CSV table of C-alpha atoms in Angstrom, one decimal:
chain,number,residue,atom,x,y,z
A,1,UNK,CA,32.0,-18.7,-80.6
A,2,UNK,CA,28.5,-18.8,-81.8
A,3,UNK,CA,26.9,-22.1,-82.7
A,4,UNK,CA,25.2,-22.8,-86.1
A,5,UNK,CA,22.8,-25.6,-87.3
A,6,UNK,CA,22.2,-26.6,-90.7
A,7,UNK,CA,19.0,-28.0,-91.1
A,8,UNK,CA,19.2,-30.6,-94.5
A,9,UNK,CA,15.8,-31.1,-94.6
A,10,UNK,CA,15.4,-33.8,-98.1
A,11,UNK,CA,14.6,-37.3,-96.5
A,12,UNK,CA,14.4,-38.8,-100.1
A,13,UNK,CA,17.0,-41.7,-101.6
A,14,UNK,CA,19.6,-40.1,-104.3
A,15,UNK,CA,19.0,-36.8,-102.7
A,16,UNK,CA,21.4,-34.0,-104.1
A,17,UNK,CA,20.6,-30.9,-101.8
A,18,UNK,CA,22.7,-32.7,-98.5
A,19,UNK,CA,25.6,-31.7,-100.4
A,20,UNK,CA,25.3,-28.4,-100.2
A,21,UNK,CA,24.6,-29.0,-95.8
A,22,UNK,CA,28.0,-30.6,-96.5
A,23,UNK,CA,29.4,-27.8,-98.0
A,24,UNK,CA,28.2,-25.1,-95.2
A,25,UNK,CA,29.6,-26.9,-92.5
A,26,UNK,CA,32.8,-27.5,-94.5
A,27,UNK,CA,33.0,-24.0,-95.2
A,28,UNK,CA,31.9,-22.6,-91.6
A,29,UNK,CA,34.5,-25.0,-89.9
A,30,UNK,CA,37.2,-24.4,-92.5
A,31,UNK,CA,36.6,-20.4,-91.7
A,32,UNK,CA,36.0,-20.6,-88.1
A,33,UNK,CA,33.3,-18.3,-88.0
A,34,UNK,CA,31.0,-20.8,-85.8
A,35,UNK,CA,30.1,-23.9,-84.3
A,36,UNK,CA,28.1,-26.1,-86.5
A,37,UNK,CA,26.1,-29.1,-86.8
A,38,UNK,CA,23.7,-30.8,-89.5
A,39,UNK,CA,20.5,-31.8,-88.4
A,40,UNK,CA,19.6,-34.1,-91.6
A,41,UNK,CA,16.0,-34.8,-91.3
A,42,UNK,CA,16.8,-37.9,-92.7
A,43,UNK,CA,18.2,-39.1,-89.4
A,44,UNK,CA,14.8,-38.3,-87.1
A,45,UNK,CA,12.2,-40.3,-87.3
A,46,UNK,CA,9.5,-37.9,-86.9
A,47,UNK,CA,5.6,-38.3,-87.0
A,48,UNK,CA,3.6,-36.7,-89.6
A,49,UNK,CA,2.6,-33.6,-88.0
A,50,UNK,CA,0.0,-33.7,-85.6
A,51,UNK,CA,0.5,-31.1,-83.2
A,52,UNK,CA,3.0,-28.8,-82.0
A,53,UNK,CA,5.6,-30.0,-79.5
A,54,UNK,CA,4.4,-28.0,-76.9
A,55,UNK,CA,1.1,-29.9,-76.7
A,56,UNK,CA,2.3,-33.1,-77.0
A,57,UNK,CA,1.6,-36.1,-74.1
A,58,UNK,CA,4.8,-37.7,-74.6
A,59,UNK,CA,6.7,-36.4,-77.3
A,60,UNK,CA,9.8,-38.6,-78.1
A,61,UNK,CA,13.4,-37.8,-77.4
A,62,UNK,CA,14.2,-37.4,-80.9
A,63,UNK,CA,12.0,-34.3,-81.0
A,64,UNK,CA,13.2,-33.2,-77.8
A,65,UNK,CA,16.3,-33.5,-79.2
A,66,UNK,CA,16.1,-31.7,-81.9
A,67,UNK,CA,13.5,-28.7,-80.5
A,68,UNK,CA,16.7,-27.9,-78.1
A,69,UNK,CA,19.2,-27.9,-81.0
A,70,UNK,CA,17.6,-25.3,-82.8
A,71,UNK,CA,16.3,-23.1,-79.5
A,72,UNK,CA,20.3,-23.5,-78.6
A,73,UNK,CA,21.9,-22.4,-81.8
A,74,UNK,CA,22.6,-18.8,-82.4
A,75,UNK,CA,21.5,-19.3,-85.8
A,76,UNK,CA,20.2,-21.7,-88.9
A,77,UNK,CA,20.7,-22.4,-92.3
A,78,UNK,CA,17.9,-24.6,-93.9
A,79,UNK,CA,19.2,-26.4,-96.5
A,80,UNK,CA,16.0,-27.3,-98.7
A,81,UNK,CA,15.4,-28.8,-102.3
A,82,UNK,CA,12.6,-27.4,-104.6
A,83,UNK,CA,9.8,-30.2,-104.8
A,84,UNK,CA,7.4,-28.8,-107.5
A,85,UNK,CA,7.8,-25.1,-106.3
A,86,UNK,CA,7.2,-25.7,-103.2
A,87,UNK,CA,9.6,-27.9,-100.1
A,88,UNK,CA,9.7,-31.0,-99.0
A,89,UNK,CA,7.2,-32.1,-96.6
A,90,UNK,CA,9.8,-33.3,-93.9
A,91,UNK,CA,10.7,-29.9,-93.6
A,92,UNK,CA,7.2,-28.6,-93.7
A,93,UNK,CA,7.2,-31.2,-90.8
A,94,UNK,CA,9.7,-29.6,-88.6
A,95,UNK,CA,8.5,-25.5,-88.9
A,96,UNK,CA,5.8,-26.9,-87.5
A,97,UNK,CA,6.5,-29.3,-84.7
A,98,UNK,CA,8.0,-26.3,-83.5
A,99,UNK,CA,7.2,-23.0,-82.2
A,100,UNK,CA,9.2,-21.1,-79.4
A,101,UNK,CA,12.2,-22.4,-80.8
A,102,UNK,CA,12.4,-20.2,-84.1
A,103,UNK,CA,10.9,-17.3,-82.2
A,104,UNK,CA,13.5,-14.4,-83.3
A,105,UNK,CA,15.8,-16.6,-84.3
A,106,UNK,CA,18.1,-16.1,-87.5
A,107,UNK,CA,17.2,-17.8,-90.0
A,108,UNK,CA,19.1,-18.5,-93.4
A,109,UNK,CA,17.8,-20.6,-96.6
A,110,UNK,CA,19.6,-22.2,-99.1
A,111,UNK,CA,17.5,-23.6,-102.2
A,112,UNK,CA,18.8,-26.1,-104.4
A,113,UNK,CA,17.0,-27.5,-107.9
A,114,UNK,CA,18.2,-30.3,-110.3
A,115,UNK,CA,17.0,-27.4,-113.3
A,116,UNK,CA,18.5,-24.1,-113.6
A,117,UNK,CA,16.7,-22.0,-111.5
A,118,UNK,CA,18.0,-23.2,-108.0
A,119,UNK,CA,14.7,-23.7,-106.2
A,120,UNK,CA,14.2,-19.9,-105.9
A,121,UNK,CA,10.5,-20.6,-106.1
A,122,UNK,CA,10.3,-22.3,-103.0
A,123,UNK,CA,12.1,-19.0,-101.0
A,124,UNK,CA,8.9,-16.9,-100.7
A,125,UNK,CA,6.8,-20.0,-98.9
A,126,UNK,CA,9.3,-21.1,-96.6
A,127,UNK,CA,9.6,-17.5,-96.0
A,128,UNK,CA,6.5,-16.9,-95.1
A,129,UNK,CA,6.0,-19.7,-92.7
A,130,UNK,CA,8.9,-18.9,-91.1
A,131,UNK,CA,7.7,-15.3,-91.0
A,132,UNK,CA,3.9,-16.3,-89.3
A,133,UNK,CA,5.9,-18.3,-86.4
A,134,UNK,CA,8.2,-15.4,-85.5
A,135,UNK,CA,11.5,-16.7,-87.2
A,136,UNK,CA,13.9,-13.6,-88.4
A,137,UNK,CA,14.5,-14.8,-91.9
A,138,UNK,CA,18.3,-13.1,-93.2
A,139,UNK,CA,17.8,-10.9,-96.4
A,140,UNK,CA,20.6,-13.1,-98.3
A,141,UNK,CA,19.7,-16.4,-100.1
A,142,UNK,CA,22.1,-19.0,-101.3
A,143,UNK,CA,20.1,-20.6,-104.7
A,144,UNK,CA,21.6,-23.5,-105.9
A,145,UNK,CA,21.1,-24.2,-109.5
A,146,UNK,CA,21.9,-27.8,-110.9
A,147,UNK,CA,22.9,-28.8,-107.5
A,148,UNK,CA,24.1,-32.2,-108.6
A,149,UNK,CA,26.9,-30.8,-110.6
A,150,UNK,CA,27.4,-27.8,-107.9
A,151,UNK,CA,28.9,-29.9,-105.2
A,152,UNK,CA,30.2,-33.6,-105.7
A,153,UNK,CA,29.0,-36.1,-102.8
A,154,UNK,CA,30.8,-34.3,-99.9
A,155,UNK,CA,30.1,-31.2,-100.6
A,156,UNK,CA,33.3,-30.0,-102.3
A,157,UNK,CA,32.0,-27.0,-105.1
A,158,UNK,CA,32.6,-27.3,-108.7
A,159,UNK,CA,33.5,-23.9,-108.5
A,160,UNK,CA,35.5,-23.2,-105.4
A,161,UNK,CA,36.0,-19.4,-106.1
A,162,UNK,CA,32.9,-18.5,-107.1
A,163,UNK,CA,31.3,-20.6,-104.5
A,164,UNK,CA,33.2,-19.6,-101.8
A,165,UNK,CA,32.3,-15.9,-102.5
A,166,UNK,CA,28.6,-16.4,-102.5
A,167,UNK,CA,28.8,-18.1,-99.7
A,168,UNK,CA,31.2,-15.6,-97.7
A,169,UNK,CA,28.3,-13.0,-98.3
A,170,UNK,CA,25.4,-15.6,-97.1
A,171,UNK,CA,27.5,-16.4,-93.8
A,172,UNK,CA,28.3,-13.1,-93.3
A,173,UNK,CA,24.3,-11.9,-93.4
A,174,UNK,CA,23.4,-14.5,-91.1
A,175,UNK,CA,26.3,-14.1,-88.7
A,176,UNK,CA,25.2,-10.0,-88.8
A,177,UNK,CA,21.9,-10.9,-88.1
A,178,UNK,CA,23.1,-13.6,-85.1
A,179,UNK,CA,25.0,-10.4,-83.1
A,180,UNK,CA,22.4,-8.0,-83.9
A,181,UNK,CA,19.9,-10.3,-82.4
A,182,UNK,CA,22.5,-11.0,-79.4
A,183,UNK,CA,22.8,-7.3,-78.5
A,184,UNK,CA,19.0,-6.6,-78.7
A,185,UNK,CA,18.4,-9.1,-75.9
């Protein structure tokens, strides 16, 4: 079975886009399409960057830690609010601590906004930082407009149909581009 991480990268207090990490690992399990696991950037105690873990003297086991999570995992899905168009700075963080590990690797991005527009303007710079370090960013976004009345605090969707087909589509892209990658190696 392949694995999946879900990156659920807003650090901040009251934040509203972890429920929709909830929701894909709810829905991923529920399916049994994968392994999965949140990383929640809220949990790692990580340096402002300074260099890229590959250079660093002594990096700590938290990075270490998570570096191997995401080089292990067949794929990801980032899970990232819209700060002011662009993402949060943890997450910012993280792209860069690493390197190697997002090297070909499938990549899927779900942007979430309090307003009505579900952080799409945050897709095409997260994109293309993923794109300069060699990540293989799916075609399929998962936007989430007004994502505190989307999902409730686990995750659960206000719309269960609707949601739930979206999100079929998403998985499905991701988990096309995991065994396309598998069979090119």
């Amino acid at each position: 079975m392949p694995h999946i991480v879900i990156i659920s990268s807003s650090v901040r207090k009251g934040r509203n886009s972890h429920r929709t990490a909830l929701f894909f690992q709810n829905f991923i399990t529920s399916n049994a399409v994968a392994s999965v696991e949140i990383l929640d950037l809220k949990n790692y105690d990580f340096p402002i960057f300074e260099e890229r873990l590959r250079f660093f003297e002594n990096p700590t086991m938290l990075m270490l830690e998570f570096a191997s999570k995401v080089k292990n995992a067949d794929g990801v899905i980032i899970v990232t609010p819209e700060y002011n168009g662009g993402y949060p700075s943890s997450l910012k963080n993280v792209v860069d601590l690493l390197y190697d590990e997002w090297r070909k690797k499938p990549v899927a991005i779900a942007t979430n906004s309090a307003g009505p527009f579900g952080g799409t303007q945050v897709i095409t710079s997260l994109q293309f930082s993923l794109w300069k370090i060699g990540a293989w960013t799916v075609p399929a976004m998962f936007p989430v407009p007004k994502v505190q009345e989307a999902f409730d605090e686990n995750g659960v969707p206000a719309d269960e149909a609707g949601t739930h087909k979206r999100a079929t589509i998403f998985i499905n892209e991701l988990l096309w581009c995991m065994e396309a990658k598998k069979r090119m190696e």
